[in-house]
Tab-separated table of C-alpha atoms in Angstrom:
chain	number	residue	atom	x	y	z
A	1	MET	CA	0.000	0.000	0.000
A	2	ASP	CA	1.370	3.402	-0.929
A	3	PRO	CA	1.355	5.880	1.962
A	4	ILE	CA	-1.157	8.697	1.663
A	5	GLU	CA	0.349	12.045	2.536
A	6	GLY	CA	-1.837	14.269	4.705
A	7	THR	CA	-5.537	14.553	4.019
A	8	ASN	CA	-5.303	16.547	0.789
A	9	LEU	CA	-6.747	13.766	-1.306
A	10	ARG	CA	-7.255	14.438	-4.985
A	11	VAL	CA	-10.786	14.308	-6.361
A	12	THR	CA	-9.848	11.333	-8.532
A	13	ASP	CA	-8.529	9.494	-5.441
A	14	VAL	CA	-11.688	10.195	-3.462
A	15	LEU	CA	-13.885	8.958	-6.321
A	16	LYS	CA	-11.793	5.809	-6.656
A	17	TYR	CA	-11.892	5.122	-2.910
A	18	LEU	CA	-15.649	5.696	-2.868
A	19	LEU	CA	-16.054	3.317	-5.816
A	20	TYR	CA	-14.356	0.543	-3.834
A	21	PHE	CA	-16.627	1.378	-0.902
A	22	VAL	CA	-19.669	0.858	-3.145
A	23	ILE	CA	-18.159	-2.408	-4.406
A	24	TYR	CA	-17.715	-3.520	-0.801
A	25	LEU	CA	-21.360	-2.774	0.018
A	26	ILE	CA	-22.468	-4.796	-3.014
A	27	VAL	CA	-20.128	-7.673	-2.108
A	28	LYS	CA	-21.423	-7.602	1.470
A	29	MET	CA	-25.046	-7.582	0.364
A	30	LEU	CA	-24.574	-10.422	-2.148
A	31	LYS	CA	-22.123	-12.336	0.116
A	32	ILE	CA	-19.534	-12.737	-2.664
A	33	ASN	CA	-16.649	-13.244	-0.248
A	34	VAL	CA	-14.099	-14.136	-2.933
A	35	PHE	CA	-13.911	-10.444	-3.858
A	36	ILE	CA	-12.655	-9.549	-0.393
A	37	ARG	CA	-9.359	-11.331	-1.066
A	38	LEU	CA	-9.158	-10.109	-4.640
A	39	PHE	CA	-9.511	-6.454	-3.585
A	40	TYR	CA	-8.091	-6.811	-0.061
A	41	ASN	CA	-5.410	-4.098	-0.206
A	42	ARG	CA	-7.376	-1.605	-2.299
A	43	ILE	CA	-7.900	1.661	-0.446
A	44	VAL	CA	-11.491	2.471	0.521
A	45	LEU	CA	-13.080	5.645	1.883
A	46	PHE	CA	-15.527	4.154	4.369
A	47	VAL	CA	-18.293	6.628	5.176
A	48	VAL	CA	-20.360	6.495	8.353
A	49	PRO	CA	-23.111	9.049	7.542
A	50	PHE	CA	-22.862	12.333	9.460
A	51	SER	CA	-20.288	10.885	11.869
A	52	TYR	CA	-16.983	9.449	10.669
A	53	LEU	CA	-14.674	8.887	7.722
A	54	PHE	CA	-12.168	6.044	7.559
A	55	ILE	CA	-9.466	5.351	5.031
A	56	CYS	CA	-8.976	1.611	5.187
A	57	ARG	CA	-8.201	-1.420	3.070
A	58	PHE	CA	-11.045	-3.192	1.309
A	59	GLY	CA	-10.425	-6.148	3.630
A	60	ASP	CA	-10.727	-3.933	6.707
A	61	CYS	CA	-14.239	-2.747	5.874
A	62	HIS	CA	-15.752	-5.528	7.952
A	63	THR	CA	-13.732	-4.329	10.956
A	64	VAL	CA	-15.014	-0.784	10.500
A	65	LEU	CA	-18.591	-1.950	9.993
A	66	SER	CA	-18.431	-4.186	13.092
A	67	ALA	CA	-17.095	-1.302	15.177
A	68	PHE	CA	-20.361	0.556	14.612
A	69	SER	CA	-22.876	-2.275	14.300
A	70	ARG	CA	-21.638	-4.700	16.968
A	71	ARG	CA	-19.652	-2.385	19.283
A	72	TYR	CA	-17.907	-5.295	21.011
A	73	TYR	CA	-15.919	-3.177	23.446
A	74	ASP	CA	-18.546	-0.584	24.363
A	75	LEU	CA	-19.026	-1.877	27.905
A	76	ILE	CA	-17.984	1.354	29.657
A	77	ASN	CA	-19.726	4.563	28.624
A	78	PRO	CA	-17.420	7.554	27.978
A	79	TYR	CA	-17.583	10.330	30.579
A	80	ARG	CA	-15.980	13.726	31.121
A	81	GLY	CA	-12.268	13.711	31.915
A	82	MET	CA	-11.807	10.084	30.901
A	83	VAL	CA	-8.347	8.680	30.121
A	84	VAL	CA	-8.506	5.681	27.772
A	85	ILE	CA	-5.702	3.414	26.550
A	86	ASP	CA	-6.494	1.407	23.410
A	87	ILE	CA	-3.966	-1.421	23.010
A	88	GLY	CA	-4.320	-2.922	19.559
A	89	ALA	CA	-5.855	0.168	17.988
A	90	HIS	CA	-5.541	-1.175	14.405
A	91	ILE	CA	-6.760	1.646	12.110
A	92	GLY	CA	-8.554	3.504	14.888
A	93	THR	CA	-12.198	2.433	14.972
A	94	PHE	CA	-12.449	2.223	18.778
A	95	ALA	CA	-10.019	5.063	19.546
A	96	ILE	CA	-11.708	7.458	17.122
A	97	ARG	CA	-15.222	6.732	18.359
A	98	TYR	CA	-14.206	7.309	21.975
A	99	GLY	CA	-12.048	10.279	21.071
A	100	LYS	CA	-14.928	11.966	19.277
A	101	LYS	CA	-17.306	11.317	22.188
A	102	LEU	CA	-14.813	12.753	24.681
A	103	ARG	CA	-13.490	15.606	22.506
A	104	SER	CA	-11.560	18.061	24.711
A	105	SER	CA	-12.898	16.575	27.955
A	106	GLY	CA	-10.696	13.462	27.860
A	107	ILE	CA	-7.868	11.721	26.019
A	108	VAL	CA	-7.263	8.418	24.246
A	109	ILE	CA	-3.859	6.761	23.850
A	110	ALA	CA	-3.998	4.553	20.735
A	111	ILE	CA	-1.269	1.892	20.555
A	112	GLU	CA	-0.606	0.126	17.245
A	113	PRO	CA	2.773	-1.481	16.395
A	114	GLU	CA	2.084	-2.776	12.859
A	115	PRO	CA	3.532	-0.113	10.510
A	116	SER	CA	0.864	-0.014	7.779
A	117	ASN	CA	-1.968	-0.051	10.328
A	118	TYR	CA	-0.257	2.753	12.239
A	119	GLU	CA	-0.065	4.941	9.109
A	120	LEU	CA	-3.781	4.436	8.485
A	121	LEU	CA	-4.501	5.158	12.149
A	122	LYS	CA	-2.697	8.517	11.940
A	123	LEU	CA	-4.476	9.400	8.702
A	124	ASN	CA	-7.881	8.582	10.170
A	125	LEU	CA	-7.178	10.784	13.176
A	126	ARG	CA	-6.483	13.669	10.806
A	127	LEU	CA	-9.541	12.932	8.674
A	128	ASN	CA	-11.762	13.041	11.750
A	129	LYS	CA	-9.972	16.122	13.155
A	130	LEU	CA	-9.213	14.516	16.500
A	131	TYR	CA	-6.516	16.153	18.581
A	132	ASN	CA	-7.228	14.404	21.880
A	133	VAL	CA	-6.139	10.988	20.543
A	134	TYR	CA	-2.414	10.234	20.704
A	135	ALA	CA	-1.175	7.460	18.407
A	136	LEU	CA	1.946	5.526	19.444
A	137	PRO	CA	3.771	3.064	17.108
A	138	ILE	CA	4.672	0.652	19.908
A	139	ALA	CA	3.686	-2.708	21.323
A	140	CYS	CA	2.915	-3.619	24.935
A	141	SER	CA	4.078	-6.759	26.721
A	142	SER	CA	5.776	-8.059	29.877
A	143	TYR	CA	9.107	-6.271	29.316
A	144	THR	CA	10.432	-3.084	27.718
A	145	GLY	CA	12.768	-3.386	24.728
A	146	LYS	CA	12.965	-4.354	21.073
A	147	THR	CA	10.917	-7.339	20.006
A	148	VAL	CA	9.710	-9.219	16.940
A	149	LEU	CA	6.185	-8.590	15.710
A	150	TYR	CA	5.070	-11.647	13.736
A	151	LEU	CA	2.716	-10.955	10.846
A	152	HIS	CA	-0.124	-13.256	9.881
A	153	GLY	CA	-2.441	-13.330	6.880
A	154	PHE	CA	-3.085	-9.848	5.582
A	155	THR	CA	-3.196	-7.291	8.407
A	156	GLY	CA	-3.475	-9.691	11.334
A	157	HIS	CA	-0.395	-9.609	13.529
A	158	SER	CA	0.855	-11.042	16.785
A	159	LEU	CA	3.639	-10.876	19.331
A	160	VAL	CA	2.854	-14.441	20.367
A	161	TYR	CA	2.133	-16.726	17.411
A	162	ARG	CA	5.155	-17.189	15.147
A	163	SER	CA	5.239	-16.941	11.358
A	164	ASP	CA	7.818	-16.469	8.592
A	165	ARG	CA	6.999	-12.763	8.239
A	166	TYR	CA	7.930	-10.282	10.918
A	167	VAL	CA	9.133	-6.778	11.731
A	168	TYR	CA	11.087	-5.423	14.698
A	169	VAL	CA	9.170	-3.025	16.947
A	170	GLN	CA	9.684	-1.238	20.237
A	171	GLN	CA	7.571	-2.496	23.089
A	172	TYR	CA	6.922	-1.231	26.621
A	173	THR	CA	5.339	-2.579	29.752
A	174	LEU	CA	2.164	-0.836	30.809
A	175	ASP	CA	4.052	0.230	33.931
A	176	ASP	CA	6.684	2.040	31.838
A	177	LEU	CA	4.003	3.478	29.571
A	178	TYR	CA	2.060	4.772	32.587
A	179	ARG	CA	5.193	6.436	33.973
A	180	ALA	CA	5.804	8.132	30.608
A	181	LEU	CA	2.186	9.314	30.373
A	182	SER	CA	2.389	10.659	33.913
A	183	ARG	CA	5.476	12.651	33.001
A	184	VAL	CA	4.467	13.921	29.560
A	185	LEU	CA	0.662	14.234	29.740
A	186	LYS	CA	0.286	14.497	33.528
A	187	VAL	CA	-1.896	11.361	33.577
A	188	ARG	CA	-2.628	10.303	37.161
A	189	LYS	CA	-5.244	7.609	36.594
A	190	ILE	CA	-6.476	5.398	33.762
A	191	ASP	CA	-10.231	5.097	33.446
A	192	LEU	CA	-10.330	2.375	30.788
A	193	ILE	CA	-7.864	0.035	29.120
A	194	LYS	CA	-9.150	-1.832	26.065
A	195	ILE	CA	-6.896	-4.682	24.900
A	196	ASN	CA	-7.067	-6.774	21.745
A	197	ALA	CA	-3.467	-7.770	21.116
A	198	GLU	CA	-3.756	-10.986	19.110
A	199	GLY	CA	-2.798	-13.304	21.960
A	200	ALA	CA	-0.452	-11.045	23.954
A	201	GLU	CA	-3.105	-10.012	26.494
A	202	VAL	CA	-1.711	-12.075	29.396
A	203	ASN	CA	1.842	-10.820	28.819
A	204	ILE	CA	0.543	-7.249	28.811
A	205	LEU	CA	-1.125	-7.748	32.192
A	206	LEU	CA	2.071	-9.251	33.605
A	207	GLY	CA	3.825	-5.986	32.755
A	208	ALA	CA	1.192	-3.874	34.514
A	209	GLN	CA	1.855	-4.412	38.207
A	210	GLN	CA	1.865	-0.702	39.114
A	211	ALA	CA	-0.333	0.666	36.297
A	212	LEU	CA	-3.267	-1.510	37.402
A	213	ILE	CA	-3.268	0.221	40.791
A	214	TYR	CA	-4.311	3.427	38.994
A	215	THR	CA	-6.730	1.714	36.562
A	216	ARG	CA	-10.500	1.753	37.036
A	217	ALA	CA	-11.675	-0.659	34.320
A	218	LEU	CA	-10.465	-2.974	31.551
A	219	VAL	CA	-12.176	-4.590	28.567
A	220	ILE	CA	-10.042	-7.419	27.177
A	221	ALA	CA	-10.486	-9.656	24.136
A	222	ALA	CA	-10.080	-13.212	25.451
A	223	HIS	CA	-10.911	-15.427	22.499
A	224	HIS	CA	-7.394	-16.361	21.363
A	225	ASP	CA	-7.140	-19.444	23.606
A	226	PRO	CA	-9.796	-21.540	25.425
A	227	ASP	CA	-8.108	-20.966	28.803
A	228	GLN	CA	-7.585	-17.237	28.273
A	229	PRO	CA	-10.800	-15.898	29.877
A	230	ALA	CA	-10.135	-17.771	33.136
A	231	LEU	CA	-6.426	-16.849	33.184
A	232	VAL	CA	-7.049	-13.148	32.478
A	233	SER	CA	-9.749	-13.082	35.159
A	234	LYS	CA	-7.468	-14.778	37.708
A	235	ILE	CA	-4.670	-12.250	37.138
A	236	LEU	CA	-6.980	-9.269	37.448
A	237	GLU	CA	-8.877	-10.612	40.454
A	238	SER	CA	-5.538	-11.005	42.247
A	239	LYS	CA	-4.995	-7.273	41.598
A	240	GLY	CA	-8.259	-6.214	43.171
A	241	PHE	CA	-10.667	-6.283	40.211
A	242	HIS	CA	-14.119	-7.760	39.960
A	243	CYS	CA	-14.231	-9.703	36.665
A	244	ARG	CA	-17.039	-10.873	34.453
A	245	ILE	CA	-16.669	-13.019	31.338
A	246	ILE	CA	-18.956	-11.764	28.578
A	247	TYR	CA	-19.897	-13.566	25.365
A	248	ARG	CA	-20.862	-10.816	22.979
A	249	LYS	CA	-21.816	-11.378	19.350
A	250	GLY	CA	-19.209	-14.072	18.726
A	251	ASN	CA	-16.483	-12.518	20.899
A	252	THR	CA	-15.347	-13.529	24.372
A	253	LEU	CA	-14.476	-10.536	26.549
A	254	VAL	CA	-13.359	-10.027	30.122
A	255	LEU	CA	-14.778	-6.929	31.806
A	256	ALA	CA	-12.807	-5.958	34.917
A	257	ILE	CA	-13.872	-3.219	37.332
A	258	SER	CA	-11.630	-2.070	40.191
A	259	LYS	CA	-12.998	-2.751	43.659
A	260	ALA	CA	-11.163	0.284	45.052
């Protein structure tokens, strides 16, 4: 995918991206799934009427559509002054929705280590004129340092499951990230952490000994392994959280609320 500079898209580009959006809607309606792979990396201007614009790949349209129709992670309503960390932000569907709801009354930290996803994330922040969402091209795990990000399929990626394709990325523990946010953005508490990190969720929690003390709630994707919901819940309950496993529209989530 060629990088798109800024948001000064040419009229011909916009028309082309809208054409692929129309093709996607037709493919979705007729369930002709073979076209998704054929057009996967084509750029699409996904339009959510009167609300949002997303530049994404043809193959990502389902992710964008699901973000608004299924709203898997919308278990905590945004409120004034909220600080949100989105780990596994992808192209920004969750971060942008929360950022727009909070506007200047709160902030979102969007974490996305995969380079092409990160570029689309930054572009979508500019398209939606969001200045309270901070995008970081890093990963989170149980230690701070350089690591290998294994790539799977098209835009799926993982720090856990190995493949022949990979890139090197910088990763941080949530403890180190919290200390940096405290210093740079004066963050004193975290109201919500959303995590969908393609199997690295447990490792992320293991690197969050101190950060969890200042965290009020977490929503964690726990469908990557059959034992993951119980393991995630056990870790968080030992840190003073009340946990509930939620099966929501095909996804398994752990909702954790601090008892403090």
